[in-house]
Rosetta silent file (secondary structure, phi, psi, omega in degrees, C-alpha in Angstrom):
SEQUENCE: MRAAAFHTLERQDPWKVHLQEVFAALEIPPGTMADNVAASVAMYCREFHPGGVQRTDLALLIARAFCAVNDRAAAERVLGSMQPHSRHVARWLEILSELHHFPLLLPYFSLGIIRPAEWAGAQVDRMWTLDFGRLALSESERHEMMLYRSIRAIIENMFVFWDATEGEGVLGLKGLAALNVEEGSRCKQTLTATDDLLEYMADLFRQQMQHRNWQSVPSLMNLDF
SCORE:     score description
SCORE:     0.000 S_00000001
   1 L     0.000  -45.919  179.997  132.858   32.377  107.036 S_00000001
   2 H   -64.077  -38.535  179.477  134.335   34.982  104.693 S_00000001
   3 H   -64.764  -39.946  179.463  130.852   36.037  103.605 S_00000001
   4 H   -64.717  -42.157  178.701  129.761   36.453  107.220 S_00000001
   5 H   -63.654  -39.739  179.865  132.826   38.552  108.011 S_00000001
   6 H   -62.389  -44.664 -178.997  132.191   40.692  104.939 S_00000001
   7 H   -67.140  -32.767  177.516  128.600   41.379  105.958 S_00000001
   8 H   -63.841  -45.862  178.308  129.718   42.243  109.496 S_00000001
   9 H   -64.924  -36.145 -178.149  132.155   44.853  108.187 S_00000001
  10 H   -64.043  -34.952 -177.905  129.548   46.126  105.763 S_00000001
  11 H   -78.860  -16.334 -178.588  127.132   46.791  108.613 S_00000001
  12 L   -70.547  142.009  177.299  129.703   48.705  110.643 S_00000001
  13 L   -81.918  115.123 -178.695  129.451   52.484  110.644 S_00000001
  14 H   -56.274  -38.299  179.335  132.790   53.791  109.273 S_00000001
  15 H   -63.403  -45.271 -177.987  132.449   56.986  111.300 S_00000001
  16 H   -65.477  -40.004  177.935  131.838   55.111  114.531 S_00000001
  17 H   -61.984  -44.372  179.591  134.744   52.762  113.870 S_00000001
  18 H   -62.801  -42.283 -179.429  137.035   55.726  113.189 S_00000001
  19 H   -65.155  -38.165  177.010  135.894   57.504  116.345 S_00000001
  20 H   -62.886  -36.026  176.594  136.529   54.413  118.436 S_00000001
  21 H   -67.503  -39.685  177.362  140.067   54.359  117.035 S_00000001
  22 H   -63.181  -44.830  179.082  140.490   58.032  117.928 S_00000001
  23 H   -59.760  -42.324 -179.396  139.249   57.371  121.464 S_00000001
  24 H   -63.648  -40.772  179.558  141.690   54.487  121.829 S_00000001
  25 H   -64.713  -31.535  179.620  144.592   56.672  120.649 S_00000001
  26 L   -89.155    1.722 -179.825  143.622   59.290  123.248 S_00000001
  27 L    60.257   37.381  172.771  143.298   56.585  125.926 S_00000001
  28 L   -84.376  121.743 -174.298  139.640   57.404  126.522 S_00000001
  29 L   -59.053  137.312  175.926  138.208   54.361  128.331 S_00000001
  30 L   -70.632  160.277  179.573  135.690   52.311  126.337 S_00000001
  31 L   154.774 -175.848 -177.069  132.191   51.910  127.678 S_00000001
  32 H   -60.920  -42.857 -179.594  128.597   52.983  127.278 S_00000001
  33 H   -60.923  -48.274 -179.363  129.412   56.691  127.563 S_00000001
  34 H   -63.664  -39.073  178.780  132.122   56.534  124.911 S_00000001
  35 H   -63.705  -41.484 -179.968  129.873   54.469  122.632 S_00000001
  36 H   -66.202  -40.340  178.294  127.046   56.992  122.962 S_00000001
  37 H   -65.437  -43.461  178.768  129.368   59.906  122.220 S_00000001
  38 H   -60.301  -42.915  179.897  130.807   58.094  119.204 S_00000001
  39 H   -64.571  -40.073 -179.381  127.303   57.389  117.894 S_00000001
  40 H   -66.208  -47.680 -179.813  126.258   61.016  118.408 S_00000001
  41 H   -66.303  -38.778  178.898  129.312   62.494  116.685 S_00000001
  42 H   -61.197  -43.410  179.608  129.070   59.923  113.880 S_00000001
  43 H   -63.408  -41.481  179.052  125.441   60.866  113.226 S_00000001
  44 H   -63.106  -44.951 -178.138  126.339   64.573  113.164 S_00000001
  45 H   -65.259  -40.657  179.226  129.222   64.008  110.740 S_00000001
  46 H   -62.879  -38.451 -175.163  127.115   61.876  108.403 S_00000001
  47 H   -80.205  -42.393 -171.876  124.380   64.492  108.281 S_00000001
  48 H  -106.476  -15.567 -179.616  126.342   67.731  108.150 S_00000001
  49 L  -135.313   58.822 -177.184  129.769   66.699  106.837 S_00000001
  50 L   -63.070  -22.177 -179.718  129.198   63.889  104.331 S_00000001
  51 L   -87.265   -1.181 -179.554  132.363   64.866  102.474 S_00000001
  52 L   116.587  164.951 -176.894  134.575   64.483  105.527 S_00000001
  53 L  -131.076  137.290  174.902  135.737   66.543  108.494 S_00000001
  54 L   -62.217  149.970 -176.282  139.042   68.260  109.163 S_00000001
  55 H   -56.530  -45.984 -178.756  141.035   66.679  111.981 S_00000001
  56 H   -68.240  -35.114  176.157  140.808   69.726  114.248 S_00000001
  57 H   -61.426  -45.037 -178.509  137.082   70.083  113.542 S_00000001
  58 H   -63.817  -41.786 -179.994  136.529   66.461  114.519 S_00000001
  59 H   -61.811  -42.168  178.960  138.547   66.833  117.718 S_00000001
  60 H   -68.460  -35.706  175.790  136.490   69.851  118.781 S_00000001
  61 H   -62.125  -41.490  178.959  133.266   68.019  117.940 S_00000001
  62 H   -65.194  -46.099  179.664  134.380   65.146  120.167 S_00000001
  63 H   -61.181  -42.242  178.190  135.343   67.494  123.006 S_00000001
  64 H   -61.253  -42.387 -179.192  132.015   69.289  122.679 S_00000001
  65 H   -64.391  -40.565  178.158  130.120   65.980  122.799 S_00000001
  66 H   -68.429  -34.851  175.220  131.904   64.891  125.971 S_00000001
  67 H   -63.033  -37.909 -177.478  131.159   68.287  127.542 S_00000001
  68 H   -63.919  -28.630  178.751  127.484   67.791  126.673 S_00000001
  69 L  -102.390   14.499  174.629  127.386   64.583  128.739 S_00000001
  70 L    63.784   30.135  173.660  129.428   66.213  131.521 S_00000001
  71 L  -102.335   77.198 -175.106  132.502   64.048  130.983 S_00000001
  72 H   -69.329  -27.496  179.678  134.985   66.876  131.318 S_00000001
  73 H   -63.882  -43.885  178.643  137.903   64.524  131.895 S_00000001
  74 H   -67.744  -41.380  178.495  137.494   62.996  128.432 S_00000001
  75 H   -61.792  -40.220  178.999  136.940   66.425  126.866 S_00000001
  76 H   -64.495  -36.904  178.759  140.088   67.683  128.570 S_00000001
  77 H   -64.168  -40.182  179.021  142.049   64.736  127.195 S_00000001
  78 H   -65.483  -49.465 -177.993  140.906   65.599  123.657 S_00000001
  79 H   -64.440  -34.012  179.662  141.718   69.298  123.993 S_00000001
  80 H   -66.579  -17.164  179.773  145.076   68.515  125.556 S_00000001
  81 L   -89.683   -2.599 -173.533  146.073   66.703  122.371 S_00000001
  82 L  -108.651  149.741  173.422  145.466   69.778  120.194 S_00000001
  83 L  -121.510  133.967    4.866  147.588   72.799  119.370 S_00000001
  84 L   -91.566   11.143 -172.831  147.158   75.622  120.227 S_00000001
  85 H   -60.294  -28.667 -176.872  144.040   74.573  122.163 S_00000001
  86 H   -64.207  -18.207 -179.462  146.049   72.748  124.832 S_00000001
  87 H   -76.001  -17.136 -176.634  147.305   76.107  126.163 S_00000001
  88 H  -136.386   48.900 -174.948  143.799   77.111  127.262 S_00000001
  89 H   -58.468  -44.930 -178.165  142.043   73.844  128.107 S_00000001
  90 H   -60.778  -40.524  179.348  140.034   75.316  130.996 S_00000001
  91 H   -66.627  -40.592  179.179  138.756   78.154  128.806 S_00000001
  92 H   -65.909  -40.557  178.031  137.784   75.760  126.025 S_00000001
  93 H   -60.130  -40.091 -179.815  135.939   73.510  128.469 S_00000001
  94 H   -63.299  -49.517 -174.802  134.009   76.522  129.699 S_00000001
  95 H   -74.711  -33.778  178.517  132.931   77.754  126.288 S_00000001
  96 H   -67.690  -27.890 -179.406  132.210   74.297  124.863 S_00000001
  97 H   -78.538  -29.160 -172.540  129.918   73.622  127.810 S_00000001
  98 H  -108.139  -11.994 -173.692  127.904   76.836  127.526 S_00000001
  99 L   -84.899  120.914 -177.090  127.885   77.656  123.805 S_00000001
 100 L   -88.780  -23.962 -179.273  124.608   76.718  122.098 S_00000001
 101 L  -107.355   41.589 -178.860  125.532   77.720  118.548 S_00000001
 102 H   -53.414  -44.693 -177.517  128.817   75.830  118.508 S_00000001
 103 H   -56.418  -32.864 -178.936  128.431   74.454  114.924 S_00000001
 104 H   -67.270  -30.073 -176.780  128.369   77.990  113.513 S_00000001
 105 H  -100.149   -4.350 -176.479  131.723   78.807  115.088 S_00000001
 106 H   -52.163  -48.253 -179.633  133.398   75.433  114.599 S_00000001
 107 H   -61.672  -35.330 -179.682  135.426   76.458  111.502 S_00000001
 108 H   -72.210  -36.205  177.191  136.654   79.605  113.260 S_00000001
 109 H   -65.789  -48.672 -172.427  137.596   77.658  116.390 S_00000001
 110 H   -69.817  -30.340  179.559  139.472   74.912  114.574 S_00000001
 111 L   -86.342   -3.266  179.749  141.438   77.318  112.348 S_00000001
 112 L    78.725   12.053  177.529  142.426   79.485  115.302 S_00000001
 113 L   -68.145  -41.650  173.353  140.542   82.507  113.960 S_00000001
 114 E  -114.617  125.068 -178.979  138.686   82.683  117.284 S_00000001
 115 E  -154.465  153.670  175.942  140.640   81.521  120.311 S_00000001
 116 E   -64.487  156.161  178.777  141.019   82.274  124.019 S_00000001
 117 L  -145.346  170.187  178.566  143.759   84.659  125.005 S_00000001
 118 L  -129.238  143.652  176.966  145.401   86.052  128.096 S_00000001
 119 L  -144.765  126.649 -174.503  146.248   89.603  128.999 S_00000001
 120 L   -60.491  -26.987 -177.357  147.906   90.617  132.235 S_00000001
 121 L   -84.580   -6.402 -177.850  145.768   93.762  132.462 S_00000001
 122 L   -78.606  129.783  179.874  142.443   91.932  132.262 S_00000001
 123 L   -81.557  -20.070  178.530  140.604   91.747  135.595 S_00000001
 124 L  -126.649  154.907 -175.581  138.416   88.887  134.405 S_00000001
 125 L   -86.136   62.476 -176.956  139.261   85.789  132.440 S_00000001
 126 L  -133.912   42.573  176.910  137.209   86.776  129.417 S_00000001
 127 E  -100.766  131.442  175.932  139.696   87.738  126.751 S_00000001
 128 E  -126.430  152.906  176.955  139.343   86.270  123.295 S_00000001
 129 E  -110.024  135.212  173.584  141.333   86.819  120.132 S_00000001
 130 E  -116.845  107.162 -171.879  139.759   87.309  116.717 S_00000001
 131 E  -103.356   96.136 -179.539  142.508   86.802  114.149 S_00000001
 132 H   -70.293  -18.812  178.538  141.422   88.087  110.751 S_00000001
 133 H   -64.867  -21.038  178.774  144.844   87.236  109.357 S_00000001
 134 H   -93.279   -2.428 -176.499  143.803   83.563  109.403 S_00000001
 135 L   -87.235  119.087  179.347  140.534   84.265  107.607 S_00000001
 136 L   -88.506  116.519 -178.509  140.588   83.216  103.949 S_00000001
 137 L  -100.441  133.436  174.037  138.389   85.565  101.920 S_00000001
 138 L   -77.725  168.216  179.596  137.001   84.638   98.526 S_00000001
 139 H   -60.350  -38.122 -178.727  136.928   87.223   95.752 S_00000001
 140 H   -67.374  -24.292 -179.605  133.200   87.737   96.278 S_00000001
 141 H   -87.326  -11.534 -177.696  133.837   88.522   99.946 S_00000001
 142 L   -87.435   52.638  174.363  136.507   91.116   99.226 S_00000001
 143 L  -136.419  148.504 -172.757  133.980   93.922   98.895 S_00000001
 144 H   -52.262  -50.326 -175.041  132.954   96.344  101.607 S_00000001
 145 H   -62.543  -46.414 -179.362  129.340   95.229  101.937 S_00000001
 146 H   -67.361  -36.536 -179.441  130.131   91.512  102.022 S_00000001
 147 H   -64.184  -45.166  179.607  133.077   92.069  104.337 S_00000001
 148 H   -66.248  -34.579  175.785  130.990   93.933  106.884 S_00000001
 149 H   -63.897  -41.897 -179.949  128.328   91.226  106.727 S_00000001
 150 H   -64.199  -43.775  179.075  130.960   88.576  107.430 S_00000001
 151 H   -62.290  -44.153 -179.774  132.356   90.532  110.379 S_00000001
 152 H   -60.950  -43.000 -179.032  128.876   91.058  111.797 S_00000001
 153 H   -61.699  -40.655  179.449  128.056   87.343  111.516 S_00000001
 154 H   -67.482  -50.051 -176.525  131.221   86.392  113.406 S_00000001
 155 H   -61.814  -41.583 -178.268  130.833   89.022  116.131 S_00000001
 156 H   -60.704  -31.281  178.647  127.145   88.238  116.712 S_00000001
 157 L   -82.399   -5.612  179.565  128.045   84.638  117.496 S_00000001
 158 L   -99.568  -12.353 -176.290  130.676   85.782  119.998 S_00000001
 159 H   -52.473  -38.812 -175.983  128.437   87.948  122.205 S_00000001
 160 H   -60.172  -22.242 -178.967  127.665   84.989  124.466 S_00000001
 161 H   -59.937  -27.440 -174.762  131.325   84.829  125.497 S_00000001
 162 H  -111.926   11.113  179.279  130.815   87.883  127.714 S_00000001
 163 L   -65.247  -39.980 -176.334  127.300   87.271  129.053 S_00000001
 164 L   -64.454  -24.163 -179.471  128.556   85.769  132.324 S_00000001
 165 L  -107.708   15.532  178.627  130.509   88.968  133.080 S_00000001
 166 L    54.634   39.716  174.872  127.743   91.317  131.893 S_00000001
 167 L    94.842   -9.552 -178.585  129.862   92.531  129.014 S_00000001
 168 L   -78.206  133.871  179.280  133.125   92.959  130.874 S_00000001
 169 L   156.254 -166.086 -175.608  136.145   91.557  129.073 S_00000001
 170 E  -139.064  138.393  169.670  138.492   92.048  126.158 S_00000001
 171 E  -117.190  111.259  176.903  138.437   91.199  122.468 S_00000001
 172 E   -87.561  133.730 -175.543  141.905   91.251  120.961 S_00000001
 173 E  -116.035  130.933  178.137  141.982   91.830  117.213 S_00000001
 174 E  -126.979  153.438  174.419  144.716   90.713  114.852 S_00000001
 175 L    71.459   24.157 -179.222  145.183   90.980  111.107 S_00000001
 176 H   -61.882  -33.052 -179.096  142.874   93.956  110.588 S_00000001
 177 H   -62.716  -25.675 -179.617  145.081   95.223  107.771 S_00000001
 178 H   -68.509  -14.257 -178.796  144.264   92.054  105.826 S_00000001
 179 H   -92.292   -1.769  178.102  140.671   93.295  105.540 S_00000001
 180 L   -74.764  100.463 -173.170  141.589   96.455  103.632 S_00000001
 181 L   -73.241   -8.132  179.548  140.086   95.497  100.282 S_00000001
 182 L  -116.762   26.075 -178.682  141.722   98.443   98.524 S_00000001
 183 L   -72.236  166.705  177.666  145.252   97.990   99.806 S_00000001
 184 L    96.391 -139.351 -172.822  148.246   98.112   97.512 S_00000001
 185 L   -73.771  -23.485 -179.116  148.561  100.333   94.494 S_00000001
 186 L   -80.968  129.542 -175.448  144.968  101.523   94.562 S_00000001
 187 L  -106.184   17.976 -179.246  144.542  104.559   96.783 S_00000001
 188 L   -61.404  136.397  178.351  140.760  104.680   96.726 S_00000001
 189 L   -70.802  128.790  179.876  139.200  105.727  100.045 S_00000001
 190 L  -130.875  174.334  177.336  137.316  102.801  101.595 S_00000001
 191 L  -101.064   19.217 -178.648  135.539  101.922  104.821 S_00000001
 192 L  -109.386   15.368  173.606  137.787   98.944  105.475 S_00000001
 193 L   -69.333  158.670 -173.989  140.653  100.831  107.092 S_00000001
 194 H   -55.193  -46.517 -177.912  141.537   99.675  110.603 S_00000001
 195 H   -62.137  -39.261  179.459  139.911  102.608  112.421 S_00000001
 196 H   -66.692  -40.345  179.481  136.640  102.170  110.523 S_00000001
 197 H   -66.330  -40.992  178.176  136.539   98.450  111.262 S_00000001
 198 H   -62.541  -42.364  179.498  137.223   99.028  114.956 S_00000001
 199 H   -65.631  -39.300  179.021  134.434  101.590  115.175 S_00000001
 200 H   -62.846  -46.101 -179.388  132.019   99.258  113.406 S_00000001
 201 H   -67.780  -37.867  177.262  132.762   96.390  115.792 S_00000001
 202 H   -61.474  -38.827  179.449  132.576   98.677  118.827 S_00000001
 203 H   -66.493  -37.348  177.264  129.130   99.795  117.679 S_00000001
 204 H   -60.080  -40.711  179.245  127.974   96.167  117.373 S_00000001
 205 H   -70.236  -40.848 -179.772  128.919   95.606  121.010 S_00000001
 206 H   -60.976  -35.101 -179.620  127.305   98.845  122.204 S_00000001
 207 L   -65.998  -16.570 -176.766  124.029   97.783  120.613 S_00000001
 208 H   -90.383  -11.239 -172.898  123.989   94.689  122.843 S_00000001
 209 H   -56.729  -51.839 -178.267  124.116   96.424  126.224 S_00000001
 210 H   -73.069  -41.699 -177.221  120.374   96.785  126.717 S_00000001
 211 H   -61.761  -37.418 -175.715  119.411   93.619  124.863 S_00000001
 212 L  -106.679    7.449 -179.739  121.723   91.401  126.945 S_00000001
 213 L    58.204   39.402  176.781  121.567   93.402  130.191 S_00000001
 214 L   -80.247  147.298  174.192  125.268   94.152  130.058 S_00000001
 215 L   -92.901  -16.911  178.585  126.756   96.707  132.416 S_00000001
 216 L  -152.945 -176.570  176.490  129.674   97.374  130.076 S_00000001
 217 L  -126.684  152.192  178.249  131.046   96.243  126.725 S_00000001
 218 L   -59.442  140.943  175.112  134.236   94.318  125.950 S_00000001
 219 E   -77.128  138.868  177.514  137.252   96.488  125.285 S_00000001
 220 E   -97.876  129.130  179.473  138.680   96.170  121.785 S_00000001
 221 E  -122.568  124.631  174.558  142.452   95.868  121.521 S_00000001
 222 E   -82.211  107.277 -174.895  144.350   96.061  118.254 S_00000001
 223 L   -85.431    3.844  179.847  147.064   93.449  118.812 S_00000001
 224 L   -81.956   -6.227 -179.274  148.933   94.339  115.623 S_00000001
 225 L  -108.425    0.000    0.000  150.762   97.154  117.396 S_00000001
């Protein structure tokens, strides 16, 4: 009997078991849909995150998986359990449902580097915040060329956020001063000052107008002032 029980546990997928426990804690009803989502997320985690997944990353993966099978109620339950994501559940449901390159942005989403925002002056509900203050840069990344490459990679994956409004919307920027790689005692002139970074990002958006058939480009707002 003990040997049979041992072999049963051995055959169980630890990821799937853990996900079923997460679903139970969130009061997501068991069933075929939940089992399929658990199997899908478990397979993804085994393949791409063999060393483990951060709690917020896993929650967003689960919400994304439920959006993919059009179970928005379950996805909403997951997002409602997260902070600060619970403040913008409708916005998260929208972007998780339409974003095709979600895995590339997952770390930025879970750390709050990229997050929905609200602004009373915005005519459309397409404002996002890009918080560079939450971005941890390695020593190799604290150089102008590498820094600009990193910014470009992030921005290029965000263009889709404004496709539905043909480019109309707002991108709020925080923590730009943290990107000044020559701050402090060194007074060397660099291209990482706030104005230079804003101009660079504005140019990235302008280049997309014809390619994406935008009628305008998102307005950039420095939220540090």
